Amino acid sequence: MSKKSEFSKALQIGTVCVSSYMVSYYMRNLLSVSSPAMLQSNLFTKEFLGTLSSVYMLTYAVGQLFNGVIGDIVKPKWMITGGMILCGLASICFSFITLPLIQIALFAMIGFSLSMLRGPLVKTISENTQPDHARVICTFFSFVGFSGPLIASLLSMMFDWRGTFLVGGITAIIIGALVYCIFSSFERKGRISYSVSQKSDGFKNIFRIFTLKHFVFYVLVGAIAEISAASISFWIPTYFVETLNLSETMAKTIYSSMALIKGVVPFLTLFLFHAFKQKDIPIVRYSYLLAIILFFGMKWSVDNAYINIACLLLAQIAIGISSSLLWSIYIPAQGKSGMVSTVNGFLDFSGYLFASGANIIFANVIGNLGWNGVINLWILMPALGLLLALFTKQE
């Protein structure tokens, strides 16, 4: 196939995969942006919202481990469409049901169903496009992640918290149906195929992936990244309202604006990857060191909201660089192994398992030690990452 044809195919596959995964990014942010309004309704407590978030992360993590393996066996269109529809139905039901136990069950369903998306999508990209194209597509894959908070914030500004979950769920179902139709068309035209998936050893792949270069290192990098992305980002709107005394509307606006700015992270990471001559470990070291310095800057600038927000934003960008190395560079590079979905699933599983526990800790620390104690925990995460990177050799 000519270079022009390969580019055209990659463009089509990338556009569909990148656009469809946006569902996962905005759905996982609905609870975060709706938290201030949900707390003001007196129907929820911080502890219960923390529980909902942790249940989501835990079931997402377990689902990634299971669905990651299944994603190397079952056709991606079935996994992707099924996940979007189940997620949409759970979100719609959450907007109407008020019983706490059922609400928890619905968030468990949201977490599990969203875990059906990323592995099959990355598998589709890695196995049906050239390596250079796959790397660029996955960079955009990470880029649209930063649009999730913006979409979620816009929904929460247009509707109350119930309407936010209702509209979000309906949109997920519609997009899921569209993905099924488009992928079916691609299969008929020969643009996508999954011959590599026939080599899958099922759940035995979970043991094989530990033989991949730097896999264990990136398991721990992924854990820090998910704790930062899920647990830190989740509490940002509440932090702005309670500590910086911003209005709820202003908090949501800044939160979504920060998400857009962080969209440069995947492209910055790709630039640094080439600038460092494709040596990833030194990039991880410098990014974590910078994050530590910036989180300390937050502690020293509580009285100045602008500096405080800038430090938080830059710290998240620094941590995001390590995260982007994992999702945009490391995972797509495993395409020839035939285990992309399994690798993606296990890395997401381990990261969200840690993030689930961290979110419960954060909810309790906020109540008992205040936000200063939470920031101390935020400092601890990149500090552990830096220590890990210092003892990891660049090969």
PDB file of C-alpha atoms in Angstrom, residues 63-240:
ATOM      1  CA  GLY A  63     -12.841  -4.201  34.275  1.00  0.00           C
ATOM      2  CA  GLN A  64      -9.624  -3.133  32.536  1.00  0.00           C
ATOM      3  CA  LEU A  65      -7.859  -6.283  33.698  1.00  0.00           C
ATOM      4  CA  PHE A  66     -10.706  -8.489  32.441  1.00  0.00           C
ATOM      5  CA  ASN A  67     -11.723  -6.538  29.349  1.00  0.00           C
ATOM      6  CA  GLY A  68      -8.113  -5.915  28.365  1.00  0.00           C
ATOM      7  CA  VAL A  69      -7.649  -9.638  27.777  1.00  0.00           C
ATOM      8  CA  ILE A  70     -11.076 -10.043  26.154  1.00  0.00           C
ATOM      9  CA  GLY A  71     -10.243  -7.102  23.884  1.00  0.00           C
ATOM     10  CA  ASP A  72      -7.472  -9.184  22.247  1.00  0.00           C
ATOM     11  CA  ILE A  73     -10.043 -11.881  21.396  1.00  0.00           C
ATOM     12  CA  VAL A  74     -13.429 -10.238  20.709  1.00  0.00           C
ATOM     13  CA  LYS A  75     -13.970  -7.812  17.825  1.00  0.00           C
ATOM     14  CA  PRO A  76     -13.405  -4.251  19.080  1.00  0.00           C
ATOM     15  CA  LYS A  77     -16.683  -2.900  17.682  1.00  0.00           C
ATOM     16  CA  TRP A  78     -18.677  -5.158  20.004  1.00  0.00           C
ATOM     17  CA  MET A  79     -16.642  -4.128  23.052  1.00  0.00           C
ATOM     18  CA  ILE A  80     -16.714  -0.423  22.232  1.00  0.00           C
ATOM     19  CA  THR A  81     -20.404  -0.185  21.358  1.00  0.00           C
ATOM     20  CA  GLY A  82     -21.471  -2.365  24.267  1.00  0.00           C
ATOM     21  CA  GLY A  83     -19.426  -0.303  26.717  1.00  0.00           C
ATOM     22  CA  MET A  84     -20.869   3.011  25.525  1.00  0.00           C
ATOM     23  CA  ILE A  85     -24.467   1.791  25.663  1.00  0.00           C
ATOM     24  CA  LEU A  86     -24.122   0.266  29.143  1.00  0.00           C
ATOM     25  CA  CYS A  87     -22.407   3.424  30.417  1.00  0.00           C
ATOM     26  CA  GLY A  88     -25.127   5.625  28.919  1.00  0.00           C
ATOM     27  CA  LEU A  89     -27.934   3.576  30.474  1.00  0.00           C
ATOM     28  CA  ALA A  90     -26.300   3.671  33.918  1.00  0.00           C
ATOM     29  CA  SER A  91     -25.820   7.449  33.711  1.00  0.00           C
ATOM     30  CA  ILE A  92     -29.454   7.967  32.707  1.00  0.00           C
ATOM     31  CA  CYS A  93     -30.669   5.825  35.619  1.00  0.00           C
ATOM     32  CA  PHE A  94     -28.399   7.710  38.061  1.00  0.00           C
ATOM     33  CA  SER A  95     -30.161  10.960  37.164  1.00  0.00           C
ATOM     34  CA  PHE A  96     -33.478   9.556  38.444  1.00  0.00           C
ATOM     35  CA  ILE A  97     -32.656   7.132  41.264  1.00  0.00           C
ATOM     36  CA  THR A  98     -31.959   8.431  44.787  1.00  0.00           C
ATOM     37  CA  LEU A  99     -31.303   5.202  46.743  1.00  0.00           C
ATOM     38  CA  PRO A 100     -27.617   5.250  47.835  1.00  0.00           C
ATOM     39  CA  LEU A 101     -26.970   1.534  47.285  1.00  0.00           C
ATOM     40  CA  ILE A 102     -28.384   1.643  43.768  1.00  0.00           C
ATOM     41  CA  GLN A 103     -26.408   4.819  43.043  1.00  0.00           C
ATOM     42  CA  ILE A 104     -23.238   2.987  44.063  1.00  0.00           C
ATOM     43  CA  ALA A 105     -24.197   0.029  41.835  1.00  0.00           C
ATOM     44  CA  LEU A 106     -24.785   2.371  38.899  1.00  0.00           C
ATOM     45  CA  PHE A 107     -21.350   3.937  39.301  1.00  0.00           C
ATOM     46  CA  ALA A 108     -19.891   0.444  39.424  1.00  0.00           C
ATOM     47  CA  MET A 109     -21.619  -0.199  36.105  1.00  0.00           C
ATOM     48  CA  ILE A 110     -20.269   3.053  34.641  1.00  0.00           C
ATOM     49  CA  GLY A 111     -16.740   2.124  35.665  1.00  0.00           C
ATOM     50  CA  PHE A 112     -16.927  -1.408  34.255  1.00  0.00           C
ATOM     51  CA  SER A 113     -18.530  -0.348  30.981  1.00  0.00           C
ATOM     52  CA  LEU A 114     -15.976   2.414  30.311  1.00  0.00           C
ATOM     53  CA  SER A 115     -13.206  -0.143  30.832  1.00  0.00           C
ATOM     54  CA  MET A 116     -14.411  -1.813  27.611  1.00  0.00           C
ATOM     55  CA  LEU A 117     -13.285   1.087  25.409  1.00  0.00           C
ATOM     56  CA  ARG A 118      -9.607   2.020  25.480  1.00  0.00           C
ATOM     57  CA  GLY A 119      -7.965  -1.378  24.959  1.00  0.00           C
ATOM     58  CA  PRO A 120      -9.943  -2.288  21.811  1.00  0.00           C
ATOM     59  CA  LEU A 121      -9.514   1.236  20.424  1.00  0.00           C
ATOM     60  CA  VAL A 122      -5.723   1.269  20.922  1.00  0.00           C
ATOM     61  CA  LYS A 123      -5.581  -2.266  19.521  1.00  0.00           C
ATOM     62  CA  THR A 124      -7.427  -1.089  16.404  1.00  0.00           C
ATOM     63  CA  ILE A 125      -4.978   1.784  15.980  1.00  0.00           C
ATOM     64  CA  SER A 126      -1.789  -0.206  16.664  1.00  0.00           C
ATOM     65  CA  GLU A 127      -2.646  -3.196  14.466  1.00  0.00           C
ATOM     66  CA  ASN A 128      -4.063  -1.327  11.481  1.00  0.00           C
ATOM     67  CA  THR A 129      -1.722   1.651  11.036  1.00  0.00           C
ATOM     68  CA  GLN A 130       2.007   2.172  10.594  1.00  0.00           C
ATOM     69  CA  PRO A 131       4.050   2.670  13.845  1.00  0.00           C
ATOM     70  CA  ASP A 132       4.692   6.370  13.169  1.00  0.00           C
ATOM     71  CA  HIS A 133       1.010   6.924  12.395  1.00  0.00           C
ATOM     72  CA  ALA A 134      -0.047   4.969  15.482  1.00  0.00           C
ATOM     73  CA  ARG A 135       2.189   7.117  17.693  1.00  0.00           C
ATOM     74  CA  VAL A 136       0.712  10.342  16.342  1.00  0.00           C
ATOM     75  CA  ILE A 137      -2.863   9.035  16.610  1.00  0.00           C
ATOM     76  CA  CYS A 138      -2.280   8.014  20.228  1.00  0.00           C
ATOM     77  CA  THR A 139      -0.876  11.465  20.889  1.00  0.00           C
ATOM     78  CA  PHE A 140      -4.177  12.923  19.703  1.00  0.00           C
ATOM     79  CA  PHE A 141      -5.879  10.144  21.657  1.00  0.00           C
ATOM     80  CA  SER A 142      -4.350  11.590  24.812  1.00  0.00           C
ATOM     81  CA  PHE A 143      -4.977  15.165  23.659  1.00  0.00           C
ATOM     82  CA  VAL A 144      -8.761  14.773  23.478  1.00  0.00           C
ATOM     83  CA  GLY A 145      -8.664  13.528  27.045  1.00  0.00           C
ATOM     84  CA  PHE A 146      -8.227  17.079  28.141  1.00  0.00           C
ATOM     85  CA  SER A 147     -11.478  18.022  26.409  1.00  0.00           C
ATOM     86  CA  GLY A 148     -13.394  15.751  28.776  1.00  0.00           C
ATOM     87  CA  PRO A 149     -13.512  18.197  31.691  1.00  0.00           C
ATOM     88  CA  LEU A 150     -14.495  20.994  29.281  1.00  0.00           C
ATOM     89  CA  ILE A 151     -17.431  19.019  27.860  1.00  0.00           C
ATOM     90  CA  ALA A 152     -18.481  17.916  31.333  1.00  0.00           C
ATOM     91  CA  SER A 153     -18.237  21.489  32.649  1.00  0.00           C
ATOM     92  CA  LEU A 154     -20.320  22.847  29.765  1.00  0.00           C
ATOM     93  CA  LEU A 155     -23.011  20.240  30.442  1.00  0.00           C
ATOM     94  CA  SER A 156     -23.044  21.095  34.156  1.00  0.00           C
ATOM     95  CA  MET A 157     -23.412  24.801  33.319  1.00  0.00           C
ATOM     96  CA  MET A 158     -26.369  24.174  31.022  1.00  0.00           C
ATOM     97  CA  PHE A 159     -28.192  21.674  33.245  1.00  0.00           C
ATOM     98  CA  ASP A 160     -28.568  20.821  36.924  1.00  0.00           C
ATOM     99  CA  TRP A 161     -26.655  17.767  38.128  1.00  0.00           C
ATOM    100  CA  ARG A 162     -29.486  15.398  37.184  1.00  0.00           C
ATOM    101  CA  GLY A 163     -29.758  16.837  33.674  1.00  0.00           C
ATOM    102  CA  THR A 164     -25.987  16.611  33.298  1.00  0.00           C
ATOM    103  CA  PHE A 165     -25.992  12.851  33.854  1.00  0.00           C
ATOM    104  CA  LEU A 166     -29.118  12.398  31.720  1.00  0.00           C
ATOM    105  CA  VAL A 167     -27.796  14.242  28.655  1.00  0.00           C
ATOM    106  CA  GLY A 168     -24.356  12.713  29.052  1.00  0.00           C
ATOM    107  CA  GLY A 169     -25.843   9.212  29.064  1.00  0.00           C
ATOM    108  CA  ILE A 170     -28.035   9.784  26.015  1.00  0.00           C
ATOM    109  CA  THR A 171     -25.057  11.148  24.069  1.00  0.00           C
ATOM    110  CA  ALA A 172     -22.965   8.077  24.953  1.00  0.00           C
ATOM    111  CA  ILE A 173     -25.633   5.724  23.585  1.00  0.00           C
ATOM    112  CA  ILE A 174     -25.908   7.647  20.312  1.00  0.00           C
ATOM    113  CA  ILE A 175     -22.140   7.686  19.767  1.00  0.00           C
ATOM    114  CA  GLY A 176     -21.923   3.981  20.575  1.00  0.00           C
ATOM    115  CA  ALA A 177     -24.430   3.171  17.827  1.00  0.00           C
ATOM    116  CA  LEU A 178     -22.506   5.335  15.333  1.00  0.00           C
ATOM    117  CA  VAL A 179     -19.204   3.598  16.124  1.00  0.00           C
ATOM    118  CA  TYR A 180     -20.748   0.191  15.431  1.00  0.00           C
ATOM    119  CA  CYS A 181     -21.974   1.312  12.022  1.00  0.00           C
ATOM    120  CA  ILE A 182     -18.670   2.954  11.041  1.00  0.00           C
ATOM    121  CA  PHE A 183     -16.480   0.035  12.188  1.00  0.00           C
ATOM    122  CA  SER A 184     -18.735  -2.406  10.323  1.00  0.00           C
ATOM    123  CA  SER A 185     -18.225  -0.332   7.178  1.00  0.00           C
ATOM    124  CA  PHE A 186     -14.440  -0.270   7.701  1.00  0.00           C
ATOM    125  CA  GLU A 187     -14.392  -4.074   8.062  1.00  0.00           C
ATOM    126  CA  ARG A 188     -16.342  -4.591   4.849  1.00  0.00           C
ATOM    127  CA  LYS A 189     -13.964  -2.275   2.952  1.00  0.00           C
ATOM    128  CA  GLY A 190     -10.886  -3.984   4.398  1.00  0.00           C
ATOM    129  CA  ARG A 191      -9.600  -0.922   6.217  1.00  0.00           C
ATOM    130  CA  ILE A 192      -9.415  -2.708   9.550  1.00  0.00           C
ATOM    131  CA  SER A 193      -8.758  -6.343  10.449  1.00  0.00           C
ATOM    132  CA  TYR A 194      -7.663  -8.195  13.585  1.00  0.00           C
ATOM    133  CA  SER A 195      -5.510 -11.087  12.438  1.00  0.00           C
ATOM    134  CA  VAL A 196      -3.102 -10.486  15.326  1.00  0.00           C
ATOM    135  CA  SER A 197      -5.905 -11.135  17.826  1.00  0.00           C
ATOM    136  CA  GLN A 198      -5.933 -14.800  16.741  1.00  0.00           C
ATOM    137  CA  LYS A 199      -2.534 -15.178  18.425  1.00  0.00           C
ATOM    138  CA  SER A 200      -3.907 -14.255  21.822  1.00  0.00           C
ATOM    139  CA  ASP A 201      -3.213 -16.718  24.645  1.00  0.00           C
ATOM    140  CA  GLY A 202      -6.163 -15.408  26.634  1.00  0.00           C
ATOM    141  CA  PHE A 203      -5.506 -14.761  30.308  1.00  0.00           C
ATOM    142  CA  LYS A 204      -2.015 -16.268  30.004  1.00  0.00           C
ATOM    143  CA  ASN A 205      -1.066 -12.962  28.368  1.00  0.00           C
ATOM    144  CA  ILE A 206      -1.245 -11.323  31.807  1.00  0.00           C
ATOM    145  CA  PHE A 207       1.908 -13.234  32.753  1.00  0.00           C
ATOM    146  CA  ARG A 208       3.626 -12.718  29.397  1.00  0.00           C
ATOM    147  CA  ILE A 209       3.358  -8.923  29.499  1.00  0.00           C
ATOM    148  CA  PHE A 210       5.749  -8.806  32.468  1.00  0.00           C
ATOM    149  CA  THR A 211       8.533  -9.895  30.123  1.00  0.00           C
ATOM    150  CA  LEU A 212       8.176  -6.708  28.048  1.00  0.00           C
ATOM    151  CA  LYS A 213      10.920  -4.097  28.417  1.00  0.00           C
ATOM    152  CA  HIS A 214      10.294  -1.520  31.190  1.00  0.00           C
ATOM    153  CA  PHE A 215       6.807  -2.921  31.796  1.00  0.00           C
ATOM    154  CA  VAL A 216       7.064  -2.999  35.605  1.00  0.00           C
ATOM    155  CA  PHE A 217       8.486   0.522  35.619  1.00  0.00           C
ATOM    156  CA  TYR A 218       5.521   1.810  33.633  1.00  0.00           C
ATOM    157  CA  VAL A 219       3.089  -0.041  35.884  1.00  0.00           C
ATOM    158  CA  LEU A 220       4.256   2.215  38.711  1.00  0.00           C
ATOM    159  CA  VAL A 221       4.407   5.306  36.488  1.00  0.00           C
ATOM    160  CA  GLY A 222       0.839   4.549  35.443  1.00  0.00           C
ATOM    161  CA  ALA A 223      -0.252   4.241  39.062  1.00  0.00           C
ATOM    162  CA  ILE A 224       1.124   7.698  39.869  1.00  0.00           C
ATOM    163  CA  ALA A 225      -0.409   9.108  36.699  1.00  0.00           C
ATOM    164  CA  GLU A 226      -3.883   7.728  37.449  1.00  0.00           C
ATOM    165  CA  ILE A 227      -3.802   8.877  41.070  1.00  0.00           C
ATOM    166  CA  SER A 228      -2.899  12.337  39.837  1.00  0.00           C
ATOM    167  CA  ALA A 229      -5.401  12.410  36.974  1.00  0.00           C
ATOM    168  CA  ALA A 230      -8.299  10.838  38.851  1.00  0.00           C
ATOM    169  CA  SER A 231      -7.808  11.732  42.491  1.00  0.00           C
ATOM    170  CA  ILE A 232      -6.231  15.177  42.156  1.00  0.00           C
ATOM    171  CA  SER A 233      -8.406  16.378  39.298  1.00  0.00           C
ATOM    172  CA  PHE A 234     -11.558  15.093  40.975  1.00  0.00           C
ATOM    173  CA  TRP A 235     -11.172  17.472  43.929  1.00  0.00           C
ATOM    174  CA  ILE A 236      -9.953  20.558  42.051  1.00  0.00           C
ATOM    175  CA  PRO A 237     -13.375  22.304  41.699  1.00  0.00           C
ATOM    176  CA  THR A 238     -14.067  21.749  45.412  1.00  0.00           C
ATOM    177  CA  TYR A 239     -10.549  22.944  46.309  1.00  0.00           C
ATOM    178  CA  PHE A 240     -11.093  26.163  44.361  1.00  0.00           C
TER     179      PHE A 240
END
